[in-house]
XYZ file of C-alpha atoms in Angstrom:
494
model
C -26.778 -0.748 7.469
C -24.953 -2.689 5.120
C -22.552 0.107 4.112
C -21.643 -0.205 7.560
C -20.637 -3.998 6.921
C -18.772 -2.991 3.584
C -16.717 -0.246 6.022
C -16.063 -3.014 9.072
C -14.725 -5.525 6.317
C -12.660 -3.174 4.358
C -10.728 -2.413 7.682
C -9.955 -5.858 8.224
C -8.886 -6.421 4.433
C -7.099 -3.038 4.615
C -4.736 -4.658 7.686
C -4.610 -7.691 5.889
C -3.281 -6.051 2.704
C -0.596 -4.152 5.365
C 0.450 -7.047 6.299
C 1.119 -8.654 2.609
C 2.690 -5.463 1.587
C 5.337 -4.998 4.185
C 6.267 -9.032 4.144
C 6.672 -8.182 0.412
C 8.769 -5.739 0.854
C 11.128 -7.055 3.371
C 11.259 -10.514 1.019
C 12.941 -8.367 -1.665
C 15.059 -6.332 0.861
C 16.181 -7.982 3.749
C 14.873 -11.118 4.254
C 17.786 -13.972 4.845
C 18.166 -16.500 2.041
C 17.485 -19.211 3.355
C 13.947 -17.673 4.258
C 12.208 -18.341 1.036
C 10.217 -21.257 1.270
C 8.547 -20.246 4.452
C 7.865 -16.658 3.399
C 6.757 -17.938 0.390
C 4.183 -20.468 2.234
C 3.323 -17.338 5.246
C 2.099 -15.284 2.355
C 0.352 -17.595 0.128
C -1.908 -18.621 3.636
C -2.301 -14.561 3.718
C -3.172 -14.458 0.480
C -5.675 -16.898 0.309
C -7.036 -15.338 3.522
C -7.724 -11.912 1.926
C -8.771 -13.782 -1.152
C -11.790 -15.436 0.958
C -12.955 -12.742 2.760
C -13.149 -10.380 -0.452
C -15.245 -12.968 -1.759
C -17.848 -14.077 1.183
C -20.921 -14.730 -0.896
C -22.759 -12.110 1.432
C -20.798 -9.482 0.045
C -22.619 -9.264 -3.101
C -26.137 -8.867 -0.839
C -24.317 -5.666 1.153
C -23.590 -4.635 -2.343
C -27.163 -4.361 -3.427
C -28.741 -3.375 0.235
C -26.113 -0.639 0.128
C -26.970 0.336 -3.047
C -30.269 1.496 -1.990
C -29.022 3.549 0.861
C -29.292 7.073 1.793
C -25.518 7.174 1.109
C -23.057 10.611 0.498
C -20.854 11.087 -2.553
C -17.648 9.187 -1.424
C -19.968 6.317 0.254
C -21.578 6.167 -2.871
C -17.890 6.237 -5.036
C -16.811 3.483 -2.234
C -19.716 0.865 -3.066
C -19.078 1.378 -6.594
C -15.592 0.628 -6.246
C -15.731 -1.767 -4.135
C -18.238 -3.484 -6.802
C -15.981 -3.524 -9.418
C -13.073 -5.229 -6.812
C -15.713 -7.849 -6.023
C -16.380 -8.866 -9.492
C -13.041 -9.209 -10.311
C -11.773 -11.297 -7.264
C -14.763 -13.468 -7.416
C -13.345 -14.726 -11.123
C -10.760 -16.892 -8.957
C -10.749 -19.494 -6.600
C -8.858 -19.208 -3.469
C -6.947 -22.433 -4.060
C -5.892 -20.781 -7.519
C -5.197 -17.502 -5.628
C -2.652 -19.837 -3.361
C -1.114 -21.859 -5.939
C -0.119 -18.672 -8.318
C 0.711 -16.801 -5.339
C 2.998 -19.690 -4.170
C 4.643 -20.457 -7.554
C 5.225 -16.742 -8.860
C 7.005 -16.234 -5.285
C 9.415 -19.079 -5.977
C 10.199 -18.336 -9.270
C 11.083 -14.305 -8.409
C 13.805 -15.545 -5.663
C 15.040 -18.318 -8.462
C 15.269 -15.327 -11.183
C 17.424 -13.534 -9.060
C 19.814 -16.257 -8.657
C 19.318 -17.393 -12.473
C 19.451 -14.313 -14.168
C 22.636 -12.853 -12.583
C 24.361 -16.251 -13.856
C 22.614 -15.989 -17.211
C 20.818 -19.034 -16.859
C 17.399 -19.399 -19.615
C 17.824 -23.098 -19.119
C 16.995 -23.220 -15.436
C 14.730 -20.431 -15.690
C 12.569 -21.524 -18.449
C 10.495 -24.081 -17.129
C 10.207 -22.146 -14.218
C 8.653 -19.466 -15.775
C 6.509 -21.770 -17.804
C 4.783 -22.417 -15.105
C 3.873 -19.116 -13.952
C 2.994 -18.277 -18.004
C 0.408 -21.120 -17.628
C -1.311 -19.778 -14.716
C -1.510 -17.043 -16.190
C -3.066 -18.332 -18.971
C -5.314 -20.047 -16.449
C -5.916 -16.433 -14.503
C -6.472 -15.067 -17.918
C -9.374 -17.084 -19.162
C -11.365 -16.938 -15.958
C -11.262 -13.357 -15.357
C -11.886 -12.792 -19.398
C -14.629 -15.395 -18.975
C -16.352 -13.240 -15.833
C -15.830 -10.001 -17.475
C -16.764 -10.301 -21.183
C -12.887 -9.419 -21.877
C -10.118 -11.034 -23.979
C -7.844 -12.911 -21.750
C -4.879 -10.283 -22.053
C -8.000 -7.516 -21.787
C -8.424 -8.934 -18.717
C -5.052 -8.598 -17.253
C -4.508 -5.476 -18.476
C -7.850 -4.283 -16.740
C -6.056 -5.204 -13.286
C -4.019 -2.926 -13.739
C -5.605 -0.170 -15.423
C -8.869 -0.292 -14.936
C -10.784 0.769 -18.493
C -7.987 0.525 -20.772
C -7.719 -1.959 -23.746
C -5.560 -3.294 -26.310
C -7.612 -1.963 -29.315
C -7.707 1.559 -27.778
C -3.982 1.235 -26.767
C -2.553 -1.064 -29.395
C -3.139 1.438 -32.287
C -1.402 4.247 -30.112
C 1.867 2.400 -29.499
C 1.904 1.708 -32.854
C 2.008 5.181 -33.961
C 4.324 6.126 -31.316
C 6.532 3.052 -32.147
C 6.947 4.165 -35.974
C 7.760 8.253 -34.746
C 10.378 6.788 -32.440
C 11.846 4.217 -35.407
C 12.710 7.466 -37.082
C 12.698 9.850 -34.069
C 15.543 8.269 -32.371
C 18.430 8.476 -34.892
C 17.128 12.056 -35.322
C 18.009 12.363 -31.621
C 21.369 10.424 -32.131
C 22.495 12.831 -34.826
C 21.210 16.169 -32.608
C 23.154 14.427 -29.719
C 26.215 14.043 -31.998
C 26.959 17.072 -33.604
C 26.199 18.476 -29.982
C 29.298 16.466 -28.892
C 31.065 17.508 -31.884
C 31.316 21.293 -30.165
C 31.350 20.567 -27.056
C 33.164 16.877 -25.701
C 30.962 14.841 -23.323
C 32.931 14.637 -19.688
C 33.093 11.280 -18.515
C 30.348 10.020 -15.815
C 33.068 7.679 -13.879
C 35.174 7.287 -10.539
C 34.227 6.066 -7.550
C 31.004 6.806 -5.854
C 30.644 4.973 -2.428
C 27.438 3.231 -1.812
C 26.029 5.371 1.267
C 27.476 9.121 0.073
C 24.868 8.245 -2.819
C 22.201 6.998 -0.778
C 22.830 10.177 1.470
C 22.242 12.457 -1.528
C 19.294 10.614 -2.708
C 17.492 10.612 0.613
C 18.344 14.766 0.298
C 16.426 14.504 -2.799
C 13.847 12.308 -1.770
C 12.510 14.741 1.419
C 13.623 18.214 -1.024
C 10.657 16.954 -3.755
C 8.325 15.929 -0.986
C 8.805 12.371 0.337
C 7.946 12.262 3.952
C 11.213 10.050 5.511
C 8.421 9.839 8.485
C 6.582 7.297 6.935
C 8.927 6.256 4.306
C 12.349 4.610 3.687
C 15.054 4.147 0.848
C 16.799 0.759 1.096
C 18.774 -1.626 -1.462
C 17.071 -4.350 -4.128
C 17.753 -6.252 -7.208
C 14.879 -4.025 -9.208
C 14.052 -0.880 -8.028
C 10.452 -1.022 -6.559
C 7.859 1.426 -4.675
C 6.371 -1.397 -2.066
C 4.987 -0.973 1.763
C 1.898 0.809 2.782
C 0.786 4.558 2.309
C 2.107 5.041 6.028
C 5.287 3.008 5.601
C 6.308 3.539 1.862
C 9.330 1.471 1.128
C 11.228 2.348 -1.747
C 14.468 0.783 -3.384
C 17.212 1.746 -5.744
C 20.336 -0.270 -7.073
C 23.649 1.530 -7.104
C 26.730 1.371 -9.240
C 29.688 2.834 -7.731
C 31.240 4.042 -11.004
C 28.474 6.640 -11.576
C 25.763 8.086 -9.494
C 22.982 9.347 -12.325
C 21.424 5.239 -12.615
C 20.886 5.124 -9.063
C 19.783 8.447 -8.474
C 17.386 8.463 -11.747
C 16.043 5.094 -10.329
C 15.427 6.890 -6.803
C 13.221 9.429 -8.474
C 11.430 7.560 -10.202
C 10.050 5.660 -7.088
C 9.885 9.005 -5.379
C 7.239 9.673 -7.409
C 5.311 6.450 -6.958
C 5.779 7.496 -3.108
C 4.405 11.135 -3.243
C 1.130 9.344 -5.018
C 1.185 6.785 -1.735
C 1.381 9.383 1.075
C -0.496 11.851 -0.595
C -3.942 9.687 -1.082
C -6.977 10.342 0.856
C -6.306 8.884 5.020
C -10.164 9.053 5.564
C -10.890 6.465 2.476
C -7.683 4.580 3.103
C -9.512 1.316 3.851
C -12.062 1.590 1.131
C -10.808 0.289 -2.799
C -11.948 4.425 -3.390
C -8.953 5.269 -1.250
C -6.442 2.993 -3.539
C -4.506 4.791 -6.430
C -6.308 4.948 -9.491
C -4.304 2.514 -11.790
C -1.093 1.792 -12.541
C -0.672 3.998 -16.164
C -1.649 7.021 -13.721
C 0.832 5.687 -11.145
C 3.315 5.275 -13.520
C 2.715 8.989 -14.442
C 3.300 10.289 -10.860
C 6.881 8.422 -11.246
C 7.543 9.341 -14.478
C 6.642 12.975 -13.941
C 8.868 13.242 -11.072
C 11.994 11.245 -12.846
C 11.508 13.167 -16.386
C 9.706 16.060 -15.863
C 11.201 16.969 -13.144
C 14.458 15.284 -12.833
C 15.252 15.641 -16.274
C 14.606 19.402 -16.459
C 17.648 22.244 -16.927
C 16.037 24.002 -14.375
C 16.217 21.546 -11.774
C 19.662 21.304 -11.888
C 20.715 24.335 -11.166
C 19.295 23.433 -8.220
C 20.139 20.132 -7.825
C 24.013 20.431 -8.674
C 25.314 22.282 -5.538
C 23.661 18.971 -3.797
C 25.728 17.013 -5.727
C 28.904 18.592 -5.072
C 28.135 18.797 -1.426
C 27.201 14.794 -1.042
C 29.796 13.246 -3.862
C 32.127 15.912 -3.750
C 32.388 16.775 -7.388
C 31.697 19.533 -9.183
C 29.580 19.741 -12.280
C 28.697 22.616 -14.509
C 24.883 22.174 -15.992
C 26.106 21.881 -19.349
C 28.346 18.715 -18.380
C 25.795 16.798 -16.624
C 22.794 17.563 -19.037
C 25.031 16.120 -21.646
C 24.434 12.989 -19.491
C 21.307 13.152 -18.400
C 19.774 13.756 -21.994
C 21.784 11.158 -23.088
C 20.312 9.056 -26.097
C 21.792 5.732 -26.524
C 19.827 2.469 -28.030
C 20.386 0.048 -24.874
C 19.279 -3.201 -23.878
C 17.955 -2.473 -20.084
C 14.821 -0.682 -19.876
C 15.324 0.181 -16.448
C 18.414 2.093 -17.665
C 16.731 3.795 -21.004
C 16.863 7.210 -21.848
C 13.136 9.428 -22.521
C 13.545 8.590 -26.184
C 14.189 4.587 -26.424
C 12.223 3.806 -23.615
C 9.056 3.565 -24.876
C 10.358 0.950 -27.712
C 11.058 -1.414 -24.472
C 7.314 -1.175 -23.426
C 6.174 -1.632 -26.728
C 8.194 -5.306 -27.321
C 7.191 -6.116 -24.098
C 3.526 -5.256 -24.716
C 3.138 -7.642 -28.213
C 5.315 -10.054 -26.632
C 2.938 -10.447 -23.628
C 0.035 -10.775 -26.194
C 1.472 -13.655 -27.676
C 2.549 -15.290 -24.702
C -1.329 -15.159 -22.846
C -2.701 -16.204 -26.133
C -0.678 -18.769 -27.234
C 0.906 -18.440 -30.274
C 4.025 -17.719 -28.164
C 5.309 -20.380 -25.763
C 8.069 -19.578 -23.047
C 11.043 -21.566 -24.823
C 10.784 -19.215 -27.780
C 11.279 -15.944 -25.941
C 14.800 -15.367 -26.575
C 14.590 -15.768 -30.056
C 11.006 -13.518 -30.677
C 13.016 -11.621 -27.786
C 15.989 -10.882 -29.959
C 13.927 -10.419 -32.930
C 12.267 -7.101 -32.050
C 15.211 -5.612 -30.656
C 16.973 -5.811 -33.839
C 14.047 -4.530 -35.270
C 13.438 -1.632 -33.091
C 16.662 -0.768 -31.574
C 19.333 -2.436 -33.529
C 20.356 -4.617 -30.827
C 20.736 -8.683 -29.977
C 20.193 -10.497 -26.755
C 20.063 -13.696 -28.500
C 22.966 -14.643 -26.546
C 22.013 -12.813 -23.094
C 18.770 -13.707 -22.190
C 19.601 -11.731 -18.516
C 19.767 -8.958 -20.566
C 16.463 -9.925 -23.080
C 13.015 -12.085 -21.641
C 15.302 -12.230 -17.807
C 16.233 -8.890 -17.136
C 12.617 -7.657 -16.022
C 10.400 -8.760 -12.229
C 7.270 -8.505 -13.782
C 7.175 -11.542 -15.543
C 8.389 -14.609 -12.707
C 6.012 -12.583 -10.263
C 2.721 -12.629 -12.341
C 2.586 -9.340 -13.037
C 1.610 -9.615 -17.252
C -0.245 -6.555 -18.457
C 1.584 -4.344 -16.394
C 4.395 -2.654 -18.999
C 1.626 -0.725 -21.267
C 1.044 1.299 -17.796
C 4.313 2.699 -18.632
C 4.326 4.219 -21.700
C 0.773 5.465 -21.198
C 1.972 7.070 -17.765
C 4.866 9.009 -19.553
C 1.970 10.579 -21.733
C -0.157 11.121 -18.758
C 2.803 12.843 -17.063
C 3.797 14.859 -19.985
C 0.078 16.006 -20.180
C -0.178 16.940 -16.027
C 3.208 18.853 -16.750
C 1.337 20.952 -20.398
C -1.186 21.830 -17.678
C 0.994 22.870 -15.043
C 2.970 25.128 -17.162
C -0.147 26.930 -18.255
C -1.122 27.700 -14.678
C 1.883 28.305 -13.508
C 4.687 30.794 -16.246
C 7.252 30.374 -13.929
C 7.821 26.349 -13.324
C 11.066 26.207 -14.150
C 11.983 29.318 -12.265
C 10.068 27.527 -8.864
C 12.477 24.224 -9.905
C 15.746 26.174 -10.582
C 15.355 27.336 -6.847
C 14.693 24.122 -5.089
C 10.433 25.355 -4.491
C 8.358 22.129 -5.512
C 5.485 22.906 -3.288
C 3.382 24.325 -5.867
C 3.638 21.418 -8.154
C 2.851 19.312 -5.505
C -0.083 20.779 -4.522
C -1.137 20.806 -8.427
C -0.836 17.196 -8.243
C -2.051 17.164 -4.467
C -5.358 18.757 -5.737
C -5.823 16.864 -9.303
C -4.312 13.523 -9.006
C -3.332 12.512 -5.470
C -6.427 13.564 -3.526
C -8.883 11.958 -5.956
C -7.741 8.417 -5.551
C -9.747 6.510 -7.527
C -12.891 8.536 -7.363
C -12.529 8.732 -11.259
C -12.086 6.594 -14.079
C -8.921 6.780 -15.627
C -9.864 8.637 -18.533
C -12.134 10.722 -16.422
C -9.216 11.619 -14.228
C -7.231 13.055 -16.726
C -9.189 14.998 -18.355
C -10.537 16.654 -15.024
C -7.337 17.183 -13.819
C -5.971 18.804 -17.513
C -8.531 19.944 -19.241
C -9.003 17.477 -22.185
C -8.853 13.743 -22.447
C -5.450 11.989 -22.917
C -3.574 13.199 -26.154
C -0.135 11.735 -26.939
C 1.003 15.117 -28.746
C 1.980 16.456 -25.287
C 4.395 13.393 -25.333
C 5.457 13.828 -28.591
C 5.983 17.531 -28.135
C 7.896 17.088 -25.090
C 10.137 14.397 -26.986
C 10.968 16.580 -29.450
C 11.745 20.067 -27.772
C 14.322 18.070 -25.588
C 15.685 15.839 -27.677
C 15.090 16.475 -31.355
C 16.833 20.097 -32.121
């Protein structure tokens, strides 16, 4: 049978993509410096390896033969899938596979050298080069897929979605927020005003936070079994859905940055671990997109981590890891915190969203042209004044540097962001209807219900569903940002 050839194939692709993944991972972790080139090389051959046997020309006869099978539901879901993954890796060349594999490598480990000495000059042409293949990447895929180029990246990672169904969202959300976050300022003012803000400093030693985050980590549901927590320059959720590794960055004058962070790619973990073993070498088996994986992280990190309730759990932890003691009052006055900032990675629920959105019509520009790479700090610099209030003109590490995606190819990734934080806001709407007494569970340290919400919707389904499909299944209706907007605005606005 030629399903049978599709399932023998997708085991050998599955160990190859183990293999890629956990070299990844230890590259940004704990690979020694002077290890670059050659891991860089090792994983380009890899690379072009997977690339040519996802694209054997006999794989689109199994596709057709299999077709016509008497196949079950998830056989049936798997050929589909694995369909659509054979389309869009037959748009490229190995050799093109290689070479952008081999120069986005090289200029991630020079951006992490450039942008901690502030550098745009040496990092420019650098990243020129990976813009232009991406340009190159771009056009192909569009070309193969009856897309616009940045359609066509953006379709990588979220399968279904496109700029003129996304584009006029984020602009409506971008002019609330304009107006929404001084709102928010003034609310978090005249808070202040009654009650004085106690200062988030001291000294916080590197491993008592990583101990308290790792208590975290297993209390919400990560399985330390087939997981770890280790140290990067950008927090990332990388490995396998056996071997999760996820990374944090720590500052040891406050804890909440690290421990936020740590969240955050908790929740792209849970969605890892928690995805259907039996499919786990099919593309059905494979999260379904990056705006719903961003959803799982951002419903763990906001939703969750963000929530009054959870810390009255959470705080006795604190005090028994850091040995401080915080009333909920004085640490919600920091974790709501509002402040128009230049790091995304570091933005509050309210200003976030304005980092996506720059990033977004920046990205635009850049695949299509009317942008070129030398430019960036000043169309950088322009938005953030616009939006936020705020220059980088004169700290590109903290403007078009500060960010992976960008030297390691990933363009058309940031929408996934904003779209998960409505996602997440919509799961939690849904959750709260089923279950009156959420933030009673959360208050007491019980997350197993919510998890087995998300277990039963989201995790288990994979990519069975289409993105839109998914949602609404698992919620009741199709995606509406009001849940987002409602969320934003109990918490922050009064």
């Amino acid at each position: 049978m030629s399903f049978e050839k599709l399932d023998k194939l997708g085991t050998k692709l599955h160990a190859l993509s183990h293999a890629l993944a956990i070299l990844g991972a230890d590259e940004a972790t704990h690979m020694a410096p002077g290890g670059g080139e050659a891991r860089a090389e090792a994983m380009s051959v890899l690379s072009g390896m997977y690339h040519r046997e996802s694209v054997a020309p006999e794989i689109a006869d199994w596709l057709d033969a299999a077709e016509q099978e008497d196949l079950n539901g998830d056989q049936q879901a798997a050929v589909r899938e694995w369909r659509r993954r054979y389309i869009g890796l037959t748009c490229l060349p190995p050799e093109f596979v290689e070479r952008q594999t081999r120069a986005s490598m090289r200029c991630e480990q020079l951006w992490r050298d450039l942008r901690a000495r502030n550098d745009w000059a040496g990092f420019a042409p650098v990243l020129q080069e990976v813009v232009e293949l991406e340009r190159e990447r771009a056009a192909r895929r569009g070309e193969v897929l009856g897309l616009s180029p940045y359609d066509a990246l953006i379709e990588m990672y979220d399968p279904g979605s496109r700029v003129e169904q996304v584009a006029p969202v984020f602009e409506e959300l971008k002019n609330f927020l304009v107006d929404f976050v001084p709102r928010a300022l003034e609310v978090q003012e005249k808070r202040r005003e009654k009650s004085p803000t106690r200062p988030l400093s001291g000294n916080y030693p590197i491993e008592k936070q990583r101990e308290l985050g790792l208590a975290m980590m297993a209390a919400v549901g990560f399985d330390l079994t087939h997981g770890s927590l280790s140290v990067s320059h950008h927090p990332f959720c990388g490995g396998v859905p056996t071997d999760v590794r996820i990374t944090t960055r720590y500052r040891t004058d406050e804890f909440l940055s690290s421990l936020m962070g740590t969240l955050h790619e908790t929740g792209h973990a849970l969605y890892e671990q928690n995805l259907p073993k039996e499919w786990a070498h099919w593309p059905l088996g494979e999260a379904r997109g990056m705006s719903m994986h961003e959803s799982q992280s951002l419903f763990v990190e906001k939703q969750i981590g963000r929530n009054p309730a959870f810390w009255q759990w959470a705080l006795p932890l604190v005090e028994q890891h850091l040995g401080e003691s915080w009333s909920q009052d004085e640490i919600l006055d920091h974790v709501h915190h509002v402040e128009r900032g230049l790091i995304r990675v570091d933005a509050d629920e309210v200003t976030y969203p304005l980092h996506v959105i720059l990033r977004f019509e920046i990205e635009q520009e850049l695949i299509g042209g009317s942008l070129e790479v030398k430019d960036l700090p000043e169309a950088w610099d322009e938005r953030m004044k616009r939006y936020l209030g705020l220059s980088t003109i004169d700290s590109p590490k903290d403007g078009p540097m500060q960010d992976v995606h960008w030297p390691s190819s990933a363009f058309g990734y940031f929408p996934s962001y904003t779209l998960g934080a409505m996602m997440a806001a919509q799961q939690w709407s849904a959750i709260k209807r089923e279950m009156p007494d959420l933030d009673e569970q959360l208050s007491c340290g019980e997350f197993e219900a919510v998890n087995d919400w998300r277990r039963t919707h989201i995790w288990s389904q994979a990519s069975r569903w289409s993105t839109p499909e998914l949602i609404e299944r698992a919620t009741g209706e199709p995606l509406n940002a009001k849940h987002f907007r409602e969320h934003l605005e109990e918490r922050y606005g009064s």
